[in-house]
Short mmCIF file of C-alpha atoms in Angstrom, two decimals:
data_model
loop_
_atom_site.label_atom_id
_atom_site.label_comp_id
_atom_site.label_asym_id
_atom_site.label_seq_id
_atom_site.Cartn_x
_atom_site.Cartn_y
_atom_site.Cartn_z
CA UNK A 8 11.87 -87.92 -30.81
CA UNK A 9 14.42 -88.44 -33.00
CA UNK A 10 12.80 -86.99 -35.75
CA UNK A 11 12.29 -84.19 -34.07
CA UNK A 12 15.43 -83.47 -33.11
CA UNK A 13 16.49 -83.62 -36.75
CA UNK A 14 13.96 -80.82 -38.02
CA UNK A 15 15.46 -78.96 -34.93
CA UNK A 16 18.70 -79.58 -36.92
CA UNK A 17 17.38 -78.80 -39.62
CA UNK A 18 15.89 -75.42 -39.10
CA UNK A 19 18.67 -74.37 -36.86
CA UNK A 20 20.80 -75.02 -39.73
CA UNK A 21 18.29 -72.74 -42.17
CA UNK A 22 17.95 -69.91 -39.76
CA UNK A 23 21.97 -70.24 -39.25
CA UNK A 24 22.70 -70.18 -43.23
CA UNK A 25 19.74 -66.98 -43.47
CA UNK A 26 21.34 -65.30 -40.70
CA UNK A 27 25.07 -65.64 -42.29
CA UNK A 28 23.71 -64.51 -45.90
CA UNK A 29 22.06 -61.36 -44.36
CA UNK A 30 25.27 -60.42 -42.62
CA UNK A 31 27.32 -60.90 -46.36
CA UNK A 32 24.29 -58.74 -47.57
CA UNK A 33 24.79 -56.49 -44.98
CA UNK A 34 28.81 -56.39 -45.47
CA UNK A 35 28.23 -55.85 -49.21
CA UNK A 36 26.18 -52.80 -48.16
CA UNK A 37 29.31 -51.02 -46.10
CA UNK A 38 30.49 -48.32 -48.45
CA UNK A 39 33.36 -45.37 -48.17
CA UNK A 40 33.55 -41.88 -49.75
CA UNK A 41 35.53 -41.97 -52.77
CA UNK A 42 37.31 -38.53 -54.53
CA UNK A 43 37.24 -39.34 -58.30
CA UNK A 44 39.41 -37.30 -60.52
CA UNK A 45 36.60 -34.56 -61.53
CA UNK A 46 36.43 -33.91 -57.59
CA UNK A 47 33.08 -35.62 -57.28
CA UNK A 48 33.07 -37.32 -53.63
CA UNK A 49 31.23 -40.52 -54.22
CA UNK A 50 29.64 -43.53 -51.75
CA UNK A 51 31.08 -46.60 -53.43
CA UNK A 52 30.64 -49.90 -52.39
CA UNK A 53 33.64 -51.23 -49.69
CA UNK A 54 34.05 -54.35 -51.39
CA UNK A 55 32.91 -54.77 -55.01
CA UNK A 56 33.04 -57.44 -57.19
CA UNK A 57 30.63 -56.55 -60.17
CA UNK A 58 32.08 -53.46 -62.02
CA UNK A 59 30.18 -52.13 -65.44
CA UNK A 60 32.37 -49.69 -67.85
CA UNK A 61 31.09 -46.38 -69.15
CA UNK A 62 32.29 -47.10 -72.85
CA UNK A 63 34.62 -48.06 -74.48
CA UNK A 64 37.68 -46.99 -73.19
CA UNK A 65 36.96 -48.11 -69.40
CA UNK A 66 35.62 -51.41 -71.54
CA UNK A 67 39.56 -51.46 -73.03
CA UNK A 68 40.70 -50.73 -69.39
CA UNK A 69 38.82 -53.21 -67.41
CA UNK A 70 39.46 -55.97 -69.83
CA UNK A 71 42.77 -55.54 -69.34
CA UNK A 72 42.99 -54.92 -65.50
CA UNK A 73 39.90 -57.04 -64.14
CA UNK A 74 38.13 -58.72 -67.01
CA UNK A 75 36.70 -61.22 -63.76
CA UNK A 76 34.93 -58.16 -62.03
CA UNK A 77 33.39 -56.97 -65.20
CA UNK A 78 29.71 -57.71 -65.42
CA UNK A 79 29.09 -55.63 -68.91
CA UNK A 80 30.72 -54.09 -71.65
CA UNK A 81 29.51 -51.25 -73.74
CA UNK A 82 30.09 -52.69 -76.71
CA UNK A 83 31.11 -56.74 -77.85
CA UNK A 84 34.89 -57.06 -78.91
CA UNK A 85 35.02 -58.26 -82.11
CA UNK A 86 36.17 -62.40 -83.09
CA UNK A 87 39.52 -61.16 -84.03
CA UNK A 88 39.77 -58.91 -81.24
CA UNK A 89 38.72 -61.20 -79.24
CA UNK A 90 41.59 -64.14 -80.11
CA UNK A 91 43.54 -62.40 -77.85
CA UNK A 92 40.92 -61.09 -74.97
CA UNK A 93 39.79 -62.96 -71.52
CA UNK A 94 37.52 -65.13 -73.43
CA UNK A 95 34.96 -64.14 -70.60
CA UNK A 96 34.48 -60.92 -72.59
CA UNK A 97 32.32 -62.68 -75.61
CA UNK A 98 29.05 -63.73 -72.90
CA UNK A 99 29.18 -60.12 -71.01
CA UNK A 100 25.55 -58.51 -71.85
CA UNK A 101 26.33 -54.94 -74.06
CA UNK A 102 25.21 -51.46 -72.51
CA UNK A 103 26.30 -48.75 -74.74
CA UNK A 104 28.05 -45.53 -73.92
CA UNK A 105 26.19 -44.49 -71.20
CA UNK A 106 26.53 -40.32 -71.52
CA UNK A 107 27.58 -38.48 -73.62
CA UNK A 108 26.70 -37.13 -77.16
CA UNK A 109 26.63 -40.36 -78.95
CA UNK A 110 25.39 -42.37 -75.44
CA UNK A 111 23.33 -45.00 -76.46
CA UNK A 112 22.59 -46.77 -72.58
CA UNK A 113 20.91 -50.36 -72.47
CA UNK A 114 19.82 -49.30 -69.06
CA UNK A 115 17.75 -52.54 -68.78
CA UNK A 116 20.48 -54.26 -69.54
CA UNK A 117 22.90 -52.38 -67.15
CA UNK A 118 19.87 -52.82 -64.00
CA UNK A 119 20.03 -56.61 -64.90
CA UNK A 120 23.90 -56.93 -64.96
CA UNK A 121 24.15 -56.61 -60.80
CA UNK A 122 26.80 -54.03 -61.19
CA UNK A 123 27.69 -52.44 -57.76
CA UNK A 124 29.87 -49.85 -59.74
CA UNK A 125 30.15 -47.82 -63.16
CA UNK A 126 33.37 -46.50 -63.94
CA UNK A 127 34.42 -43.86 -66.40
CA UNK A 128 38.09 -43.79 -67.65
CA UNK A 129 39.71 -41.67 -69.60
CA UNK A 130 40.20 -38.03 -70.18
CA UNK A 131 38.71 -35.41 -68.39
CA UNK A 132 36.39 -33.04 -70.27
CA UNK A 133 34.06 -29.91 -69.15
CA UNK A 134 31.15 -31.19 -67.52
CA UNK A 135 31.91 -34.47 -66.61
CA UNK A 136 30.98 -33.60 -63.41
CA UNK A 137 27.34 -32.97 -64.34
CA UNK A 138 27.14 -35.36 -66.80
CA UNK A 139 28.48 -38.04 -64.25
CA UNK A 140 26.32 -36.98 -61.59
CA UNK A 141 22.97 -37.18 -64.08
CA UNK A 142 23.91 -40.52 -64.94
CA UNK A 143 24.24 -41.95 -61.46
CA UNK A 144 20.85 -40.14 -60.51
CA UNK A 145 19.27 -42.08 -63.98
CA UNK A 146 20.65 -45.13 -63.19
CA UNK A 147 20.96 -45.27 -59.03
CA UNK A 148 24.46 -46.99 -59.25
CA UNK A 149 27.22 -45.03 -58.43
CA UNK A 150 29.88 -43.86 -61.09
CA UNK A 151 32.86 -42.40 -60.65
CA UNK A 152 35.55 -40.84 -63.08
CA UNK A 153 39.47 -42.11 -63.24
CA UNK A 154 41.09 -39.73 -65.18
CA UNK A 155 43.81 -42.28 -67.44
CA UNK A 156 45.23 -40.25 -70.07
CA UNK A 157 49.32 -41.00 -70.80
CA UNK A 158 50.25 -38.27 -68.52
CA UNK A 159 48.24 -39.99 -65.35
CA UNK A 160 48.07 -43.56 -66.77
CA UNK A 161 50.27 -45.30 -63.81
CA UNK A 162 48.06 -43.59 -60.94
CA UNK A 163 44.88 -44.86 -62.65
CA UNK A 164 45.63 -48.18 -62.57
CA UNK A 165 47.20 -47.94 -58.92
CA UNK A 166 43.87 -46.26 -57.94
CA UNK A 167 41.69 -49.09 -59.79
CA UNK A 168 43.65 -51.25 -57.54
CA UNK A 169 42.90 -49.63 -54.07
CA UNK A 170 38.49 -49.33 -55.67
CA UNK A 171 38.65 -53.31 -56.71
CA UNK A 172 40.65 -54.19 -53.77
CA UNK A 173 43.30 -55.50 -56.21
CA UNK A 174 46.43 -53.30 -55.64
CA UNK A 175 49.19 -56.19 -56.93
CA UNK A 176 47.47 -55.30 -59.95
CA UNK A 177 47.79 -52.20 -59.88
CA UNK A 178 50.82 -51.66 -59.09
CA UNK A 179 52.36 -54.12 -61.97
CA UNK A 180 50.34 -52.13 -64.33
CA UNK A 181 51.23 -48.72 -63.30
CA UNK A 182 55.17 -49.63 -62.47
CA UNK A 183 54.84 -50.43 -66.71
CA UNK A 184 53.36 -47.55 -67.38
CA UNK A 185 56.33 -45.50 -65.41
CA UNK A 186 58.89 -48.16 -67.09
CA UNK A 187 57.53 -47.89 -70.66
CA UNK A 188 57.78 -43.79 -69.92
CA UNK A 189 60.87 -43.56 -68.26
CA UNK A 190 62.53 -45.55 -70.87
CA UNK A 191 60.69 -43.69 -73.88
CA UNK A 192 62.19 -40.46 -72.41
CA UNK A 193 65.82 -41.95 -71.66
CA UNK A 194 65.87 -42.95 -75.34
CA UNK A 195 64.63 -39.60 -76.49
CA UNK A 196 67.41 -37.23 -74.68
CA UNK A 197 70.28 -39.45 -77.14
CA UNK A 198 68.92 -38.67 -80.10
CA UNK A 199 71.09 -36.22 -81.97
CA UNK A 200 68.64 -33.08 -84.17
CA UNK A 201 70.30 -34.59 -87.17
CA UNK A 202 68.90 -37.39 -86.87
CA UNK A 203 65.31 -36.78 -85.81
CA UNK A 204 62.86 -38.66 -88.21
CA UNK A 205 60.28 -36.73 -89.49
CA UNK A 206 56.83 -38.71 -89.59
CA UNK A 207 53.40 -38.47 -91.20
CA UNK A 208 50.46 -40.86 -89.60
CA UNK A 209 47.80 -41.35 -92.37
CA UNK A 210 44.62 -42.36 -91.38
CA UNK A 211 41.55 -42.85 -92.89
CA UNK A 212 41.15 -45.11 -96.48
CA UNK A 213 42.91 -42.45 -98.88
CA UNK A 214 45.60 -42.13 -96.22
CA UNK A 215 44.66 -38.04 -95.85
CA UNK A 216 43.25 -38.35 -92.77
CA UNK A 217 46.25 -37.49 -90.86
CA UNK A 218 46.52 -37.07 -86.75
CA UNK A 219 48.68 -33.54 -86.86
CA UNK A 220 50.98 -32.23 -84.95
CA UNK A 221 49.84 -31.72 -81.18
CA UNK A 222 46.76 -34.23 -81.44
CA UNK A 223 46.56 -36.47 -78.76
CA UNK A 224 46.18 -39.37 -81.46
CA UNK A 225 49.79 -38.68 -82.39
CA UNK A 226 51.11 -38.60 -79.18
CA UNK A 227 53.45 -41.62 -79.03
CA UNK A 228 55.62 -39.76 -82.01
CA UNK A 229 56.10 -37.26 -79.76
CA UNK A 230 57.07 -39.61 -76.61
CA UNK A 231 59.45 -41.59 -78.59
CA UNK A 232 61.64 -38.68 -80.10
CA UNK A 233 59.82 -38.01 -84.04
CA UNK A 234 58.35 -35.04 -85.77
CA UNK A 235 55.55 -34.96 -86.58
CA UNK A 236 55.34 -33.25 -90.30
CA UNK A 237 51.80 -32.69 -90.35
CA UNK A 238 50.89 -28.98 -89.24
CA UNK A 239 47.79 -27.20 -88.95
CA UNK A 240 46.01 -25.12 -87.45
CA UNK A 241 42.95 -26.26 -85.91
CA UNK A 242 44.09 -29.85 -84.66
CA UNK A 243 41.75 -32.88 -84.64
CA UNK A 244 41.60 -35.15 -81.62
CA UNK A 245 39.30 -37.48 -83.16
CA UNK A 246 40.32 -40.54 -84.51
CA UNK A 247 40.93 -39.74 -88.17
CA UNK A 248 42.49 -36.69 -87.66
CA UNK A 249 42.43 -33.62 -89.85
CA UNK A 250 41.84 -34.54 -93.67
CA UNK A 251 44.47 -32.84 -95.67
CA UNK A 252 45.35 -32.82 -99.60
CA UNK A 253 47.72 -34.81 -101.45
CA UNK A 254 49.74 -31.82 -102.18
CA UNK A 255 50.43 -30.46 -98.59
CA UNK A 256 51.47 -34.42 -97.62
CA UNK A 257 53.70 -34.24 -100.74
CA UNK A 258 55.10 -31.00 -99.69
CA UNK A 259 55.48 -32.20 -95.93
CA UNK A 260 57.93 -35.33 -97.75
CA UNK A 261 58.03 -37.21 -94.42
CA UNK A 262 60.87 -39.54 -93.71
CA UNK A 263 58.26 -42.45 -92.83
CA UNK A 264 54.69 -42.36 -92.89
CA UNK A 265 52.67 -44.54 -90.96
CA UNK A 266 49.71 -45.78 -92.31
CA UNK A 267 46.13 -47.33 -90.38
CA UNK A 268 45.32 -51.10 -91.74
CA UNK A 269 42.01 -50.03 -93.58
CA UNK A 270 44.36 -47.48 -95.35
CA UNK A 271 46.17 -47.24 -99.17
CA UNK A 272 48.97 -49.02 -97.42
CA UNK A 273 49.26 -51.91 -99.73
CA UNK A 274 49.19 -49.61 -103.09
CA UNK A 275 50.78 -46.91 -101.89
CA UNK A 276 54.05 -47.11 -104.23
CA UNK A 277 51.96 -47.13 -107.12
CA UNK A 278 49.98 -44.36 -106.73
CA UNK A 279 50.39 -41.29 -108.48
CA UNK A 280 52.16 -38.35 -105.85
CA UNK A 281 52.41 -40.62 -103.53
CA UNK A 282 55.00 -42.65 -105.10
CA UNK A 283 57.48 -39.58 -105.24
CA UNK A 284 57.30 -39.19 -101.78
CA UNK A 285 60.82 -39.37 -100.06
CA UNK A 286 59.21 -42.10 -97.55
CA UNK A 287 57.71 -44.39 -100.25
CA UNK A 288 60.44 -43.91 -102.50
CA UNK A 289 62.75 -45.63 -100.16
CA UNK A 290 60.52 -48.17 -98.30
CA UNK A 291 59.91 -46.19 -95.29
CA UNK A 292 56.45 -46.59 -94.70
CA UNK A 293 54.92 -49.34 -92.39
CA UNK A 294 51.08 -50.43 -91.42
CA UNK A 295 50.44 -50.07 -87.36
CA UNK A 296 49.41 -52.95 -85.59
CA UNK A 297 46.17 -53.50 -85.40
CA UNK A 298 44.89 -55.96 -82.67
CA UNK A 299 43.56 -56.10 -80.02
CA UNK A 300 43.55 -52.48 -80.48
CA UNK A 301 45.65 -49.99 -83.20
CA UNK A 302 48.93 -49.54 -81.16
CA UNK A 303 49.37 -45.77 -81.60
CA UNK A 304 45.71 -44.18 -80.87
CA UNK A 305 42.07 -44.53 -81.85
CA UNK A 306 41.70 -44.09 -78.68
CA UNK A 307 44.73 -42.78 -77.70
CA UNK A 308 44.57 -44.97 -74.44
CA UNK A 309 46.64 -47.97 -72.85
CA UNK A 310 47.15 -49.30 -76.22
CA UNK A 311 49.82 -46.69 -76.74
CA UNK A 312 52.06 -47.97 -74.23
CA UNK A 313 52.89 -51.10 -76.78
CA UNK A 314 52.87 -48.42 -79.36
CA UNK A 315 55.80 -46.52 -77.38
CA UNK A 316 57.87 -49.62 -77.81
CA UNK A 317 57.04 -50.56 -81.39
CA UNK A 318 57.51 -46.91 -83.10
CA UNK A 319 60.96 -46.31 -81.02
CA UNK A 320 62.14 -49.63 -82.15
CA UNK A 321 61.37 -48.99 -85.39
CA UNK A 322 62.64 -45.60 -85.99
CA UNK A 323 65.40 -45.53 -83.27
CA UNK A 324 66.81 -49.16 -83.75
CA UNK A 325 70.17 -47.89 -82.02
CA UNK A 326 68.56 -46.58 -79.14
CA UNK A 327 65.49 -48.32 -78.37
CA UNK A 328 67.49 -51.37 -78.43
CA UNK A 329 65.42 -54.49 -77.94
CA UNK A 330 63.51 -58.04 -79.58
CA UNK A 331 60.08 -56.27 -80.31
CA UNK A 332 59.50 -59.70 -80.54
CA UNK A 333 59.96 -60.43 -76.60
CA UNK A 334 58.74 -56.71 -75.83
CA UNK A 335 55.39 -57.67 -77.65
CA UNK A 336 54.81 -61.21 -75.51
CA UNK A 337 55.57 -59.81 -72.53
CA UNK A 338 53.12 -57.07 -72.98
CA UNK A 339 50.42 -59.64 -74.54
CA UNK A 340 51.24 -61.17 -71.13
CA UNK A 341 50.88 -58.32 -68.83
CA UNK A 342 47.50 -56.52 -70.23
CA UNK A 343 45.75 -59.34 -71.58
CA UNK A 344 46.81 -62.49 -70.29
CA UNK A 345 47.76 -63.77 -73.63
CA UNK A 346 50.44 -65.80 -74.72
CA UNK A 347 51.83 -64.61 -78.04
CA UNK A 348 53.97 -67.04 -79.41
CA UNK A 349 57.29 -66.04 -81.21
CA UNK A 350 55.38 -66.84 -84.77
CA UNK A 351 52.54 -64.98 -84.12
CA UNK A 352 54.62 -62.03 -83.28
CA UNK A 353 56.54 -61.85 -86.02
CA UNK A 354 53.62 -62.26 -88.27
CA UNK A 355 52.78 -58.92 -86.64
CA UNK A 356 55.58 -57.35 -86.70
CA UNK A 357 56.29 -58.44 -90.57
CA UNK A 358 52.65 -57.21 -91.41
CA UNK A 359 53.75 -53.73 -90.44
CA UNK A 360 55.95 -53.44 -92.95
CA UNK A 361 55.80 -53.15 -96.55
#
């Protein structure tokens, strides 16, 4: 009898577990209609807690605002990037940009990853609808579009909050977006037209790969009160800008130039026309921070907000008056969860210049 009574137990206590599981399954299941930014009215999952990035930039994003939800990335960070990542990044399986001209989906990959969402953040371009809508049809997993440029950064990460169910964090990210912003712009407004700084951003390894004028790679110049001196006229989103000739940077003679790491940065003064530039000539030029991500652009996403604070301080000391030092821990803090010590900041910050 008393045996029996315990597979009673036993299976009461299976069916009971069974029974509770399908009703998580079934809550799982529950979804709501979600608006994305392209207008696209999207079932999403009520409560999700396996989210897979569209490329790169939502990879950048989501490391930074849920690296714990993320079940994929499109592509692995690499060791030195990774020093200062969630260190859950390094094991997440790799899918690719999954649209696009250059997509190159794992879809096997992304099916095996359990993700209950894909989302796309970023800018807005024509056709993302359609594009958005092929790939959720391809893959059965619904995607949605944030649109997180500078202009809208604070209301992407508040939305991100209300889709992951994680609105603390989204409000401490987008209250530092509106800070970083609001303080960029208060800075701005004091400084006099005399003493505007004129500045050239070199990219690429002979430096003459330059983001112009009015490219959204050069943005932060913009934000924090500089010319730019590069002009032309078809302007170059892209990461290395729009290639120019020695001559038109020599006859540009910015105040400062700001050069990428994999750049002529470190032989710059003894290079022929470059050395009788104005900026070179007097030790204005400097090497952007680098890691996790270039602090100015490339992409021109949330790694610009550190690259507000760094290029004010540097060019408006009087006005953007602050430790970088502190400025660049707390933000280590905030987006990554990384403690920067005081030495390994000012390694940084000496790197950058010459």
């Amino acid at each position: 009898m008393k045996r029996l009574i315990s597979i009673a137990l036993i299976i009461t206590l299976v069916f009971t577990s069974l029974f509770a599981q399908a009703v998580q399954e079934e809550v799982k299941k529950e979804t709501v209609s979600f608006t994305d930014s392209s207008g696209r009215v999207v079932e999403i999952p009520a409560t999700i807690d396996r989210v897979a990035p569209s490329g790169a930039v939502a990879t950048m994003f989501l490391s930074a605002f849920a690296p714990e939800k993320m079940c994929t990335v499109s592509g692995r960070p690499s060791s030195a990037q990774m020093a200062y990542l969630p260190e859950e990044l390094a094991s997440l399986p790799e899918t690719g940009q999954m649209y696009g001209s250059k997509a190159t989906l794992n879809l096997e990959e992304l099916l095996a990853s359990g993700a209950e969402l894909v989302i796309d953040l970023g800018d807005y371009k024509d056709g993302i609808q359609e594009d958005l809508d092929a790939l959720q049809s391809q893959i059965g997993i619904p995607v949605i579009f944030i649109e997180a440029n500078l202009e809208n950064m604070a209301s992407a990460f508040r939305t991100l909050g209300k889709v992951l169910s994680m609105e603390e964090r989204g409000e401490a990210l987008g209250s530092f977006v509106d800070r970083t912003l609001a303080m960029a712009a208060e800075n701005k407004a004091k400084i006099k037209e005399e003493e505007v700084v004129s500045v050239m951003y070199a990219t690429t390894s002979d430096g003459l790969g330059t983001n112009a004028k009015g490219s959204t790679q050069a943005q932060v110049l913009d934000i924090v009160g500089a010319e730019n001196a590069i002009v032309v006229e078809n302007v170059s989103d892209k990461g290395g800008g729009n290639q120019i000739n020695l001559e038109t940077a020599m006859m540009a003679d910015p105040d400062v130039i700001i050069f990428t790491e994999e750049s002529i940065y470190k032989e710059v003064s003894t290079l022929s026309g470059w050395k009788e530039m104005t900026a070179v000539k007097n030790g204005s030029y400097y090497m952007v921070p680098t890691m996790p991500y270039n602090w100015l652009g490339n992409p021109p996403s949330m790694n610009m907000l550190i690259g507000v604070w760094w290029l004010g301080n540097l060019l408006y000391p009087e006005y953007y008056s602050y430790s970088m030092v502190d400025k660049a821990r707390e933000i280590y803090s905030l987006l990554w969860g990384y403690d920067l010590s005081v030495e390994e900041a000012e390694t940084m910050l000496e790197r950058a210049k010459n």
